mmCIF file of C-alpha atoms in Angstrom:
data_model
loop_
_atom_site.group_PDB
_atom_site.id
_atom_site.type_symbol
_atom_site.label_atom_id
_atom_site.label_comp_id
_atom_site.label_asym_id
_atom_site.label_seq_id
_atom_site.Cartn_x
_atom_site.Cartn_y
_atom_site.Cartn_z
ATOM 1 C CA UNK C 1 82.827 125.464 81.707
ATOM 2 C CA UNK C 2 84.562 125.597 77.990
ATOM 3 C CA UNK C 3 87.628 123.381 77.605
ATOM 4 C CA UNK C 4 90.422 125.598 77.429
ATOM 5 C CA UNK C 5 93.513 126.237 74.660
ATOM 6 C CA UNK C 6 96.850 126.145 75.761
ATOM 7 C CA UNK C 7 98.116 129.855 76.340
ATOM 8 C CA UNK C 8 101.998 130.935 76.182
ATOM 9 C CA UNK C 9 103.861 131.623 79.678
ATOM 10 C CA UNK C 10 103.199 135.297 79.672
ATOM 11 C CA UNK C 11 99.411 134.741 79.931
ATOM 12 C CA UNK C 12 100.090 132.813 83.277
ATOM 13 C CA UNK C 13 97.557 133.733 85.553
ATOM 14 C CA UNK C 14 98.124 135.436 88.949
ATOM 15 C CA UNK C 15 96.053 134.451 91.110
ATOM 16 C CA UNK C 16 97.810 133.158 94.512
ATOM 17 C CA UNK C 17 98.135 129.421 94.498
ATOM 18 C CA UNK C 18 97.620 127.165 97.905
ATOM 19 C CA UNK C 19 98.945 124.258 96.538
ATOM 20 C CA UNK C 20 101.380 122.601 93.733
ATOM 21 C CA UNK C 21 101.710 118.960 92.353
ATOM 22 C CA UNK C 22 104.016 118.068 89.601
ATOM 23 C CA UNK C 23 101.875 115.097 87.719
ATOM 24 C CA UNK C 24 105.373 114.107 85.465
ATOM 25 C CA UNK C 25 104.309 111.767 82.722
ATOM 26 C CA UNK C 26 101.127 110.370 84.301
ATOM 27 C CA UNK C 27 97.529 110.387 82.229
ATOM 28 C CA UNK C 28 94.449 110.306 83.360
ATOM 29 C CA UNK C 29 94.112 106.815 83.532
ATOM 30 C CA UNK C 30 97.116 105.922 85.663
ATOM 31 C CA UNK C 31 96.701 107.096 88.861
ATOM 32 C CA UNK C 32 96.483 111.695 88.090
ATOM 33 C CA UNK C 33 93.428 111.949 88.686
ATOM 34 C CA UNK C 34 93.156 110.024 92.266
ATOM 35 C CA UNK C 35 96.513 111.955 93.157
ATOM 36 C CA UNK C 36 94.701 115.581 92.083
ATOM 37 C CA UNK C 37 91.596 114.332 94.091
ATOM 38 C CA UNK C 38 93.569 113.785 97.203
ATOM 39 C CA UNK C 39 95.480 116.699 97.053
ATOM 40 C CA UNK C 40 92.117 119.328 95.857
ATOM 41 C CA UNK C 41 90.743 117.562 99.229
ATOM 42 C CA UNK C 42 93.833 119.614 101.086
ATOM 43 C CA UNK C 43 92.963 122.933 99.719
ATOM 44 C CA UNK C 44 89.853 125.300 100.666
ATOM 45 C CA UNK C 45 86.585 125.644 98.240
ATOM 46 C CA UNK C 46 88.027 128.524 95.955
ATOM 47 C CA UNK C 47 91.470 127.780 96.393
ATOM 48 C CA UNK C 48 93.532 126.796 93.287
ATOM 49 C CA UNK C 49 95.654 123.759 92.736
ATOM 50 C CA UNK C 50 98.800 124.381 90.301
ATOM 51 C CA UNK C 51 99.327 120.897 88.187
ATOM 52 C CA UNK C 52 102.451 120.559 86.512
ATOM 53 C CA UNK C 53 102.283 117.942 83.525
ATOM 54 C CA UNK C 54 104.427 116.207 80.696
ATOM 55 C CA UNK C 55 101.440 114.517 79.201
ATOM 56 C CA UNK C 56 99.542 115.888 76.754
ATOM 57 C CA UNK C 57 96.186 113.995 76.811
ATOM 58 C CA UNK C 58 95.933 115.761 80.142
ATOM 59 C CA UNK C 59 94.806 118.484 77.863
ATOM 60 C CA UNK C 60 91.949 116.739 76.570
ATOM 61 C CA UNK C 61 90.892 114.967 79.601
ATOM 62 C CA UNK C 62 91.230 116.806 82.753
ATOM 63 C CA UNK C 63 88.464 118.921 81.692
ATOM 64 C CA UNK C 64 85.624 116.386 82.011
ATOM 65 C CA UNK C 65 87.292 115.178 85.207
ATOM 66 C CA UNK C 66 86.530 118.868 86.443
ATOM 67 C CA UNK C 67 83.113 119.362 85.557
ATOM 68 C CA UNK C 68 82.610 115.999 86.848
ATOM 69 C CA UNK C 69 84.314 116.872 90.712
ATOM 70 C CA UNK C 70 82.547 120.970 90.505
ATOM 71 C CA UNK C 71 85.533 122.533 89.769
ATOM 72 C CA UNK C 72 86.412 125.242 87.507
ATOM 73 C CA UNK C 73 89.731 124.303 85.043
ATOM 74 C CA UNK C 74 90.899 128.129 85.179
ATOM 75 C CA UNK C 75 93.775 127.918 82.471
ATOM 76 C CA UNK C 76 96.217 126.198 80.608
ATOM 77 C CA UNK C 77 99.767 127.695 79.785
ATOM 78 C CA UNK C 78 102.103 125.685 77.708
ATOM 79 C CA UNK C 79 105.632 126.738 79.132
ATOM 80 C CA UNK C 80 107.283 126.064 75.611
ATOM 81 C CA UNK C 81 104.751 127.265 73.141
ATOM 82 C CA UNK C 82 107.305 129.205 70.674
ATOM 83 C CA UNK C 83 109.044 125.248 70.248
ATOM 84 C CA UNK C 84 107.928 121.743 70.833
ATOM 85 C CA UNK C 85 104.802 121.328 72.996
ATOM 86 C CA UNK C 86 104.636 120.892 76.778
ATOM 87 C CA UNK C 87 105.221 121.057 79.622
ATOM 88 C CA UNK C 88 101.966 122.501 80.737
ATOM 89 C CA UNK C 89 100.698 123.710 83.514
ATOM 90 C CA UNK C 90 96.989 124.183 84.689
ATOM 91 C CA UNK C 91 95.155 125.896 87.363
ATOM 92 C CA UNK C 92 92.351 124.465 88.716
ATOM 93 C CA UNK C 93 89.836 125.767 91.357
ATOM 94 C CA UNK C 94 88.387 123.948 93.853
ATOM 95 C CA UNK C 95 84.483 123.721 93.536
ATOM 96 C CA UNK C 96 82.603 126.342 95.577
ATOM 97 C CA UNK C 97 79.993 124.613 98.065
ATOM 98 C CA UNK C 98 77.981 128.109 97.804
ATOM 99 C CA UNK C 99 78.469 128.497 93.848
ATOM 100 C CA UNK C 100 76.489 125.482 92.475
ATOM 101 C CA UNK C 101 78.755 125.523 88.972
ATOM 102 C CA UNK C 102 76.876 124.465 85.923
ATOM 103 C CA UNK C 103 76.936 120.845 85.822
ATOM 104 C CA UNK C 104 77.753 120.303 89.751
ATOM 105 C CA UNK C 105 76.770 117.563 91.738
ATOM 106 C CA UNK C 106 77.125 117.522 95.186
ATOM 107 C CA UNK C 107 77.878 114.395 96.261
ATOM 108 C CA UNK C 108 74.906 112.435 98.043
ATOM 109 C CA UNK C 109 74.951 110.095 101.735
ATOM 110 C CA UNK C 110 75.669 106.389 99.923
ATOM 111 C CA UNK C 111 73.411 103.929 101.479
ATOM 112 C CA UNK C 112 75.547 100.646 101.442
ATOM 113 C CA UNK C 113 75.124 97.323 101.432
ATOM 114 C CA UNK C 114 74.127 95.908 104.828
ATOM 115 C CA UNK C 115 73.579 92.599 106.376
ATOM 116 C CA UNK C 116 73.681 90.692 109.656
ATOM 117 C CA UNK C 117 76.233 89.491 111.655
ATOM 118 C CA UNK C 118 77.922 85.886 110.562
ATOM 119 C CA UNK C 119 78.063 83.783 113.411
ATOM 120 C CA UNK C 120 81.712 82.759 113.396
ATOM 121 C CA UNK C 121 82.301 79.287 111.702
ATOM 122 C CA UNK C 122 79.973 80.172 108.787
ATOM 123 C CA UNK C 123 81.541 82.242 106.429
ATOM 124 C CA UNK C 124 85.383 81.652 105.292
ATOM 125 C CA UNK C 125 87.277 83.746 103.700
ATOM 126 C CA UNK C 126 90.409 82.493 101.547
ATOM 127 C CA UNK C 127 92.937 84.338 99.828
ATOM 128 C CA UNK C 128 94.103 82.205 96.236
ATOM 129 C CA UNK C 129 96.961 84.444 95.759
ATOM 130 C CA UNK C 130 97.825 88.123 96.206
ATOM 131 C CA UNK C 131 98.992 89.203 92.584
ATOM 132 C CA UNK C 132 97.050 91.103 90.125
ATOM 133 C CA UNK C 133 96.605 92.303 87.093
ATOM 134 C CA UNK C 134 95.520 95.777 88.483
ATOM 135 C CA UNK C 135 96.648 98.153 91.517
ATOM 136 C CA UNK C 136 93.550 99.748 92.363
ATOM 137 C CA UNK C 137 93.970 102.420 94.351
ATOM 138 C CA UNK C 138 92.050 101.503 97.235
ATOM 139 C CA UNK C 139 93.056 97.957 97.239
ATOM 140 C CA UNK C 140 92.880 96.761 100.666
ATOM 141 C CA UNK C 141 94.808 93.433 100.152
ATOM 142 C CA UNK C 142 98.045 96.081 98.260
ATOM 143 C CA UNK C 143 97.870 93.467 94.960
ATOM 144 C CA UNK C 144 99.627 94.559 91.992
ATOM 145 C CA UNK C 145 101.337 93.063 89.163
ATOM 146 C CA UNK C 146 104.099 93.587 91.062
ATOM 147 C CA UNK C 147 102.893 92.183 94.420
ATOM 148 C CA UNK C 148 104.433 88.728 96.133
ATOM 149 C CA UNK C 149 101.739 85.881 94.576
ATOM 150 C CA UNK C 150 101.940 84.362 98.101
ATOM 151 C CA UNK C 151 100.288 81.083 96.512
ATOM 152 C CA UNK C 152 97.434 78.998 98.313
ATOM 153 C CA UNK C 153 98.427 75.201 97.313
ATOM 154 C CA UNK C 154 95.236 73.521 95.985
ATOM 155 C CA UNK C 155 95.878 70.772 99.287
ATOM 156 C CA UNK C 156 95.369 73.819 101.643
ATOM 157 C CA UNK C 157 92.422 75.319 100.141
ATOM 158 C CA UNK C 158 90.846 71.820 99.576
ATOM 159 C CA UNK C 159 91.714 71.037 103.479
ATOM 160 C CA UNK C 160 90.157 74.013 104.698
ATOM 161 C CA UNK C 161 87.155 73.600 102.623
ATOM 162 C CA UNK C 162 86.773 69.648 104.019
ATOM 163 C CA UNK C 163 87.262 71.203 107.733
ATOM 164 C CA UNK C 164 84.976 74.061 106.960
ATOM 165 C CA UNK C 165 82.166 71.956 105.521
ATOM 166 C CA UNK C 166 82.542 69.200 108.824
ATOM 167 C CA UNK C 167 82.307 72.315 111.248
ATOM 168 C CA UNK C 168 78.785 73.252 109.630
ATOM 169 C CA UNK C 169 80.528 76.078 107.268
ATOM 170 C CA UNK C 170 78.065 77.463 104.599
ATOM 171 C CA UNK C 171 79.732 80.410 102.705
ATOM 172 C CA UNK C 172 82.952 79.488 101.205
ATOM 173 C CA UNK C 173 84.550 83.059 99.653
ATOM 174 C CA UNK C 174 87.296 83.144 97.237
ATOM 175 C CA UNK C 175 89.625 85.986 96.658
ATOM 176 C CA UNK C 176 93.109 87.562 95.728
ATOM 177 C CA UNK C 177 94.746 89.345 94.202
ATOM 178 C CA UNK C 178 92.844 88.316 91.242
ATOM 179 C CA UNK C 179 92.137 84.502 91.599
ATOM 180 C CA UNK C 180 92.353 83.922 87.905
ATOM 181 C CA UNK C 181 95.820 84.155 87.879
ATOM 182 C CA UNK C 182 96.274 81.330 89.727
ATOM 183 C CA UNK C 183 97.771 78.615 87.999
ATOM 184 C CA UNK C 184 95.879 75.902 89.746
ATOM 185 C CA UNK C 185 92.851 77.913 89.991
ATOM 186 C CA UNK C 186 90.463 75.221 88.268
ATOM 187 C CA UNK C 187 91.449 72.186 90.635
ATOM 188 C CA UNK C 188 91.686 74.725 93.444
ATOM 189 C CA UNK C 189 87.653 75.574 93.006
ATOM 190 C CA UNK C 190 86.669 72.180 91.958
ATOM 191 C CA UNK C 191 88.621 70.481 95.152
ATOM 192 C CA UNK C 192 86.882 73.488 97.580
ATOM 193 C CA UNK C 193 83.507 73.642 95.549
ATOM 194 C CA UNK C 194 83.249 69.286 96.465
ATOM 195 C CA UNK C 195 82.884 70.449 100.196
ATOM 196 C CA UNK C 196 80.878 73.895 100.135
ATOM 197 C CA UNK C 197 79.100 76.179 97.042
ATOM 198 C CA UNK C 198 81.864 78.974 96.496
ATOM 199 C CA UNK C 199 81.775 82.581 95.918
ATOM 200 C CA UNK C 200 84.978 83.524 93.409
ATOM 201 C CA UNK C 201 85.938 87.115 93.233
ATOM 202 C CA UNK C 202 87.111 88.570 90.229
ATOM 203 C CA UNK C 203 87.413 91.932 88.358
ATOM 204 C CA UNK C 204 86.559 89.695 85.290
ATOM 205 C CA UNK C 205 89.153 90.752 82.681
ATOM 206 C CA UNK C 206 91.341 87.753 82.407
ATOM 207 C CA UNK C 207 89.007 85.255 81.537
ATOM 208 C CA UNK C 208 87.618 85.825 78.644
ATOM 209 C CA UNK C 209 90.572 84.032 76.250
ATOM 210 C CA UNK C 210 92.555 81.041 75.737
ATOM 211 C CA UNK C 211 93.405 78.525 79.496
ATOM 212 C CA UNK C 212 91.970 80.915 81.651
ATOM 213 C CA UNK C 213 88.487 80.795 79.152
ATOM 214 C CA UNK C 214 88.959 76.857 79.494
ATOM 215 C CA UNK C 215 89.069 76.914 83.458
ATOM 216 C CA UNK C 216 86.248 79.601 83.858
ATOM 217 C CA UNK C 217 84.176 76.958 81.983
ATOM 218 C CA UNK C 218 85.037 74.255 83.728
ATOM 219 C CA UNK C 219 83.590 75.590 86.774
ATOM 220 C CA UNK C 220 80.033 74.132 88.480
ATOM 221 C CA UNK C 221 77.299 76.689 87.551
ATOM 222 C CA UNK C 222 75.031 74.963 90.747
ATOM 223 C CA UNK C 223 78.565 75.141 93.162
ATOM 224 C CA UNK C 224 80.326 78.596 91.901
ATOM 225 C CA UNK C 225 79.080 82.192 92.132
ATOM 226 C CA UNK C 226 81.292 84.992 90.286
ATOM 227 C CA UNK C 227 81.334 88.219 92.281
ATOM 228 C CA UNK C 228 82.857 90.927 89.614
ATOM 229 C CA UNK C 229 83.975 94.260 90.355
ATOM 230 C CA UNK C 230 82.411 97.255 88.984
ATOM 231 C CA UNK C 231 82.369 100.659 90.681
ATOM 232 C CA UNK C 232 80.634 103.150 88.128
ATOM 233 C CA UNK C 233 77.703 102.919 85.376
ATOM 234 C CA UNK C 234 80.087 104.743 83.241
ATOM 235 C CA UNK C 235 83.654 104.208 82.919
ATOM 236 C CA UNK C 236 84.929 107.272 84.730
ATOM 237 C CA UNK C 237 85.282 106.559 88.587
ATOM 238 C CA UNK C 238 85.826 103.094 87.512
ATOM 239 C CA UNK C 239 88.330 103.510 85.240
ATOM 240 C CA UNK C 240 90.243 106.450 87.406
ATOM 241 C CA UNK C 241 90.527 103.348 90.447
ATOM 242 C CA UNK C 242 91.735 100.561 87.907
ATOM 243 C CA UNK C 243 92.954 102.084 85.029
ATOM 244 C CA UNK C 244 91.715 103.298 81.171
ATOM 245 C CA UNK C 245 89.824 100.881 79.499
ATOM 246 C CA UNK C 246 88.686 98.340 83.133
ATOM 247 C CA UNK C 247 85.312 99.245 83.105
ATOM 248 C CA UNK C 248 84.266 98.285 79.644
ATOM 249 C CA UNK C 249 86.347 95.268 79.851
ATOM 250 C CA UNK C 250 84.756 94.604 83.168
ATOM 251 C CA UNK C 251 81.225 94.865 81.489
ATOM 252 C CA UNK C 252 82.501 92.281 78.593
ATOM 253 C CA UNK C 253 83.598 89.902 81.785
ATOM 254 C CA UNK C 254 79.644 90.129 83.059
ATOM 255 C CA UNK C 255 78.313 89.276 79.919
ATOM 256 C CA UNK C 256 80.289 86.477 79.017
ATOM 257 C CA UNK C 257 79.555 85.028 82.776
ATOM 258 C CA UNK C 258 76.133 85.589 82.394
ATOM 259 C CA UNK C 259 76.032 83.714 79.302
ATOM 260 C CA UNK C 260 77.851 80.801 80.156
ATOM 261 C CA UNK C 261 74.835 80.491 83.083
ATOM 262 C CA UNK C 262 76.706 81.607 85.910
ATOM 263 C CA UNK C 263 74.899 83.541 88.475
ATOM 264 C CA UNK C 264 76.715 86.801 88.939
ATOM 265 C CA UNK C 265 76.692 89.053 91.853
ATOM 266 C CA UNK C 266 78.221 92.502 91.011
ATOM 267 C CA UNK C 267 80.195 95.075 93.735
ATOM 268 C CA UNK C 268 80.914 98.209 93.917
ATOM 269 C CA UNK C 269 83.786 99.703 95.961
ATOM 270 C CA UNK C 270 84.056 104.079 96.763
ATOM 271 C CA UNK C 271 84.104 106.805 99.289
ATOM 272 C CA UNK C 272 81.022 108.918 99.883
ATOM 273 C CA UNK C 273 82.260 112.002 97.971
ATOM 274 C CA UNK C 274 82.538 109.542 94.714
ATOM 275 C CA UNK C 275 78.712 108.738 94.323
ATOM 276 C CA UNK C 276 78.286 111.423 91.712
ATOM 277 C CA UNK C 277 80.458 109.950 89.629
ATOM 278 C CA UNK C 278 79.380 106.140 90.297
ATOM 279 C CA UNK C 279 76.038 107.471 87.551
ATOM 280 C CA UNK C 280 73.066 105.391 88.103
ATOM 281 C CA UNK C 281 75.137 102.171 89.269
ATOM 282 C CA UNK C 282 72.209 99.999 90.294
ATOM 283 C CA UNK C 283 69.755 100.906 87.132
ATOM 284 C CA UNK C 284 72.490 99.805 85.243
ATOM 285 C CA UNK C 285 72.670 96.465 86.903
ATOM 286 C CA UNK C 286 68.981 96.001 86.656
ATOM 287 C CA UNK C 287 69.515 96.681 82.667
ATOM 288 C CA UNK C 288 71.890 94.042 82.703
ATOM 289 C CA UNK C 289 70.273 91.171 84.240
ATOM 290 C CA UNK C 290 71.928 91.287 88.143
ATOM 291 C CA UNK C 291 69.111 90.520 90.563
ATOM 292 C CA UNK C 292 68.601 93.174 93.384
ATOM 293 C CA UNK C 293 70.329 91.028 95.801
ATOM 294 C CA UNK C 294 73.110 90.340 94.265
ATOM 295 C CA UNK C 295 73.941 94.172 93.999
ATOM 296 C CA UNK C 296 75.971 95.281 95.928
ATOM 297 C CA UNK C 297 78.337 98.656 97.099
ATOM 298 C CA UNK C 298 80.449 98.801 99.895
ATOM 299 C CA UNK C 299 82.897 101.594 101.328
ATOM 300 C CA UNK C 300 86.668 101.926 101.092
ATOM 301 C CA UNK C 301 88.419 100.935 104.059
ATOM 302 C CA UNK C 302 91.366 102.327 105.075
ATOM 303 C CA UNK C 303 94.010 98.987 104.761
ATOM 304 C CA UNK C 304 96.471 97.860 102.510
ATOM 305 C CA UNK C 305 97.062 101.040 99.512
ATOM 306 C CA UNK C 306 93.468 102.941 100.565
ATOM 307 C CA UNK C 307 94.448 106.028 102.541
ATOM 308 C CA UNK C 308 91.721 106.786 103.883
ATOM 309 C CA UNK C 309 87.792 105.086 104.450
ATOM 310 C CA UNK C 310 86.005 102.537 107.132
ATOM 311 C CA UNK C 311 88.391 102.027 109.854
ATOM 312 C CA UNK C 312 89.095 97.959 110.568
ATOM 313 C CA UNK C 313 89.849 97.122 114.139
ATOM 314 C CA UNK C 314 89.266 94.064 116.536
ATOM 315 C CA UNK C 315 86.623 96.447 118.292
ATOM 316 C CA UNK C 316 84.885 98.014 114.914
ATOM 317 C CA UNK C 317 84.401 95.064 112.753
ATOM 318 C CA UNK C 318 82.520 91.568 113.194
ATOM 319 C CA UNK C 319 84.874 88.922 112.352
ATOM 320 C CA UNK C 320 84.853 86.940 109.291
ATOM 321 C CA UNK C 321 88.041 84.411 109.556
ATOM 322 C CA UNK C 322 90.250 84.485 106.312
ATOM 323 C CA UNK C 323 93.076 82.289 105.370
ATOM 324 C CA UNK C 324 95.960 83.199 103.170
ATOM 325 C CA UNK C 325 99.311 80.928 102.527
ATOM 326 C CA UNK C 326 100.461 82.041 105.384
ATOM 327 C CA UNK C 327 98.298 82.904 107.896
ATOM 328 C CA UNK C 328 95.006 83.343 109.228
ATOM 329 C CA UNK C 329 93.099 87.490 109.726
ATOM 330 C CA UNK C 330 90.236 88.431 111.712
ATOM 331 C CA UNK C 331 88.556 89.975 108.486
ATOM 332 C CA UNK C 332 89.293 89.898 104.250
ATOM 333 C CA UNK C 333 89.888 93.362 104.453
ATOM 334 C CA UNK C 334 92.669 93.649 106.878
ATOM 335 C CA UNK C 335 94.959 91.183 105.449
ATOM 336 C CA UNK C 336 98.080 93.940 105.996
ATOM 337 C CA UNK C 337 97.516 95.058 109.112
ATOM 338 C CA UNK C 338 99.568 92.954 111.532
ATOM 339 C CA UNK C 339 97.112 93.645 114.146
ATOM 340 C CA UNK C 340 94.571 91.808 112.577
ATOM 341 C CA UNK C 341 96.641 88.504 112.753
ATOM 342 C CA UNK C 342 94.775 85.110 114.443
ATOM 343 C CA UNK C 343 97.288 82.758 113.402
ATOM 344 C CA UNK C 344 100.918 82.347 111.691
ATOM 345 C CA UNK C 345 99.708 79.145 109.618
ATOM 346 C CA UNK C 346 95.824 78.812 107.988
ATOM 347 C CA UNK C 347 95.244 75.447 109.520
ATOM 348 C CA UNK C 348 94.048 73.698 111.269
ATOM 349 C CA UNK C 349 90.902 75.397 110.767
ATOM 350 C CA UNK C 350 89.310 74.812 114.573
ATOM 351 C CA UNK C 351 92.181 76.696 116.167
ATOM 352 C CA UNK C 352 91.706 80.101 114.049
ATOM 353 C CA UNK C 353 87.451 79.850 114.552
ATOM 354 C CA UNK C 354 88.316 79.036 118.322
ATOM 355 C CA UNK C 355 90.731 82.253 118.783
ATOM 356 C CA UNK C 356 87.904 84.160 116.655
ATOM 357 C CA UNK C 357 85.867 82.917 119.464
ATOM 358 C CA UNK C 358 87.795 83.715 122.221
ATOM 359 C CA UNK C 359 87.936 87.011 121.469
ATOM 360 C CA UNK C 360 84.510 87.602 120.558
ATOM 361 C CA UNK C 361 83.503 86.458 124.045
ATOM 362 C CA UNK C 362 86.017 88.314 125.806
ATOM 363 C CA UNK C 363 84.839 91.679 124.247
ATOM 364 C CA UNK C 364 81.643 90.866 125.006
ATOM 365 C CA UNK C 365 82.227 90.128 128.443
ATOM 366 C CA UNK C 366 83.928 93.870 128.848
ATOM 367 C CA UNK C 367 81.091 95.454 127.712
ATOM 368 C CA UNK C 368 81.776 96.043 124.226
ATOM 369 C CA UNK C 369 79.490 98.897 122.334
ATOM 370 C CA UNK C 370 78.990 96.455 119.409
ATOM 371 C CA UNK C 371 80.754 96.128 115.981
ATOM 372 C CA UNK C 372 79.506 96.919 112.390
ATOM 373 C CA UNK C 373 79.203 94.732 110.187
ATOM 374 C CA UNK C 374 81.882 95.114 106.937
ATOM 375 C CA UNK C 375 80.111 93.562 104.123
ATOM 376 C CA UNK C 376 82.303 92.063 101.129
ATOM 377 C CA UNK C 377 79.472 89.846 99.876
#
């Protein structure tokens, strides 16, 4: 499919069109792209999608974006071409299941990560804070730059670690938000990391200068595991989730990890229909060093700004307790849904594993069909 030059209003196509979306000033890398993706999902193969744009690197990039998904960019009309350029707007038709379009991929089953059950007391989950500097779209905790920090105090963390550790805990998990942009986040893993090895989990783009350089190197390479985000071998499913310019820095975060001797466990996060565009994720893990298990890819679920993946309820999901500042969830990924509440305060640590426990035995006692297992690690 040629990329396409801008044609005046009276060469407007006329084809019928089954569905508009006015894109304003947003590129490619801020959040377009997942907003024409949800909406080409509404629309039937052969349809076309009218996008209305201010932004003129639309132009230039919504093209590969198309060729990428198997659909046809149809035309471009620039509605002021006789003065200043733009707006523009572009009709684009949904991929044909029966056409196979040069350069379409249909996208494949994803085989993801599995494991076993945790038996409840030895994995825990906290949350360091709930502020970040991305707003991935699927985020299921809803962290943003903008988001409430909702601070863990080093004390709690460190007293949930001690209980953890006394109760026979093994897996100690650390998340946000992104934990690096926790002010206390050095004495925060060093206190927990005393009691139990930790697993931190970062998107790896804040560490690499400067205080935050200072307390990545501070850590215990025998006592802390980094688990770093990456979604894509190449930068464009990664970068259309967390924005232009994440998935290289993401790369730079690995490397630097890796050569400061931490072992580094790498995940990926997308929805069936997105494996096309994930490339050859796992060769290019193996190229960079990440043993097999420590690869891993895991779906969307449908919490916190994801509008759609794995469902997370009492009934589908094995628990795995998590603690935030203020309160205690059945499961990391269902940290906004009030339904998933055990407890209005984190501690003390026996009474959230005993309600986990509770309820584990009462579904089992009605019979329950059995839950699947939501692996984050």
């Amino acid at each position: 499919m040629p990329e396409l030059t801008a044609l005046p209003p009276r060469d407007a196509p006329t084809r019928p069109v089954a569905l508009e979306y006015d894109g304003g000033d947003q590129d490619c890398g801020s959040g377009l792209l997942l907003a024409i993706t949800s909406r080409m999902r509404r629309i039937d193969e052969g349809a076309v999608l009218l996008l209305h744009t201010n932004e003129g690197s639309v132009l230039a990039d919504l093209p590969a974006w198309a060729r990428l998904a198997g659909h046809d960019l149809l035309a471009v009309v620039d509605d002021t071409a006789d003065t200043a350029p733009g707006p523009w707007r572009l009709w684009i038709e949904r991929g044909r299941s029966t056409s196979g379009g040069a350069g379409r991929t249909t996208a494949p089953d994803v085989e993801y990560s599995s494991a076993a059950p945790a038996t409840v007391g030895t994995r825990l989950w906290l949350y360091s804070n709930f502020h970040c500097n991305l707003a991935c779209a699927y985020c299921c905790a809803a962290s943003s730059p903008r988001a409430d920090p909702r601070l863990m105090s080093v004390e709690t963390a460190a007293s949930a670690a001690e209980q953890f550790a006394l109760q026979g805990g093994r897996e100690l998990l650390i998340t946000g938000g992104e934990p690096f942009l926790h002010p206390d986040l050095g004495a925060l893993v060093a206190r927990t990391a005393e009691h139990v090895p930790v697993t931190l989990l970062t998107n790896a783009m804040v560490y690499g200068r400067g205080r935050r350089r200072e307390v990545l190197e501070s850590f215990d390479r025998d006592r802390v595991t980094l688990q770093i985000s990456l979604d894509s071998a190449g930068p464009q499913l990664h970068d259309r989730q967390r924005g232009a310019g994440s998935h290289q820095r993401a790369l730079e975060g690995i490397q630097l990890a890796r050569e400061l001797g931490f072992r580094v466990r790498v995940a990926a996060t997308y929805l069936p229909e997105d494996a096309p565009a994930a490339g050859d994720l796992l060769g290019t893990l193996a190229a960079l060093g990440i043993a097999e298990a420590d690869r891993l890819i895991r779906p969307v679920a449908q919490e916190g700004y994801a509008e759609q993946g794995v469902e997370i309820t009492l009934d589908s999901i094995e628990p795995e307790p998590t603690l935030t500042a203020d309160g205690a969830w059945w499961h990391p990924v269902g940290v906004t849904n009030r339904h998933l509440r055990v407890a209005d305060a984190p501690l003390p640590l026996q009474h959230v594993l005993d309600v986990v426990r509770d309820v584990v035995d009462v579904q089992a006692a009605n019979g329950s069909q059995g839950r699947a297992v939501f692996r984050c690690t």
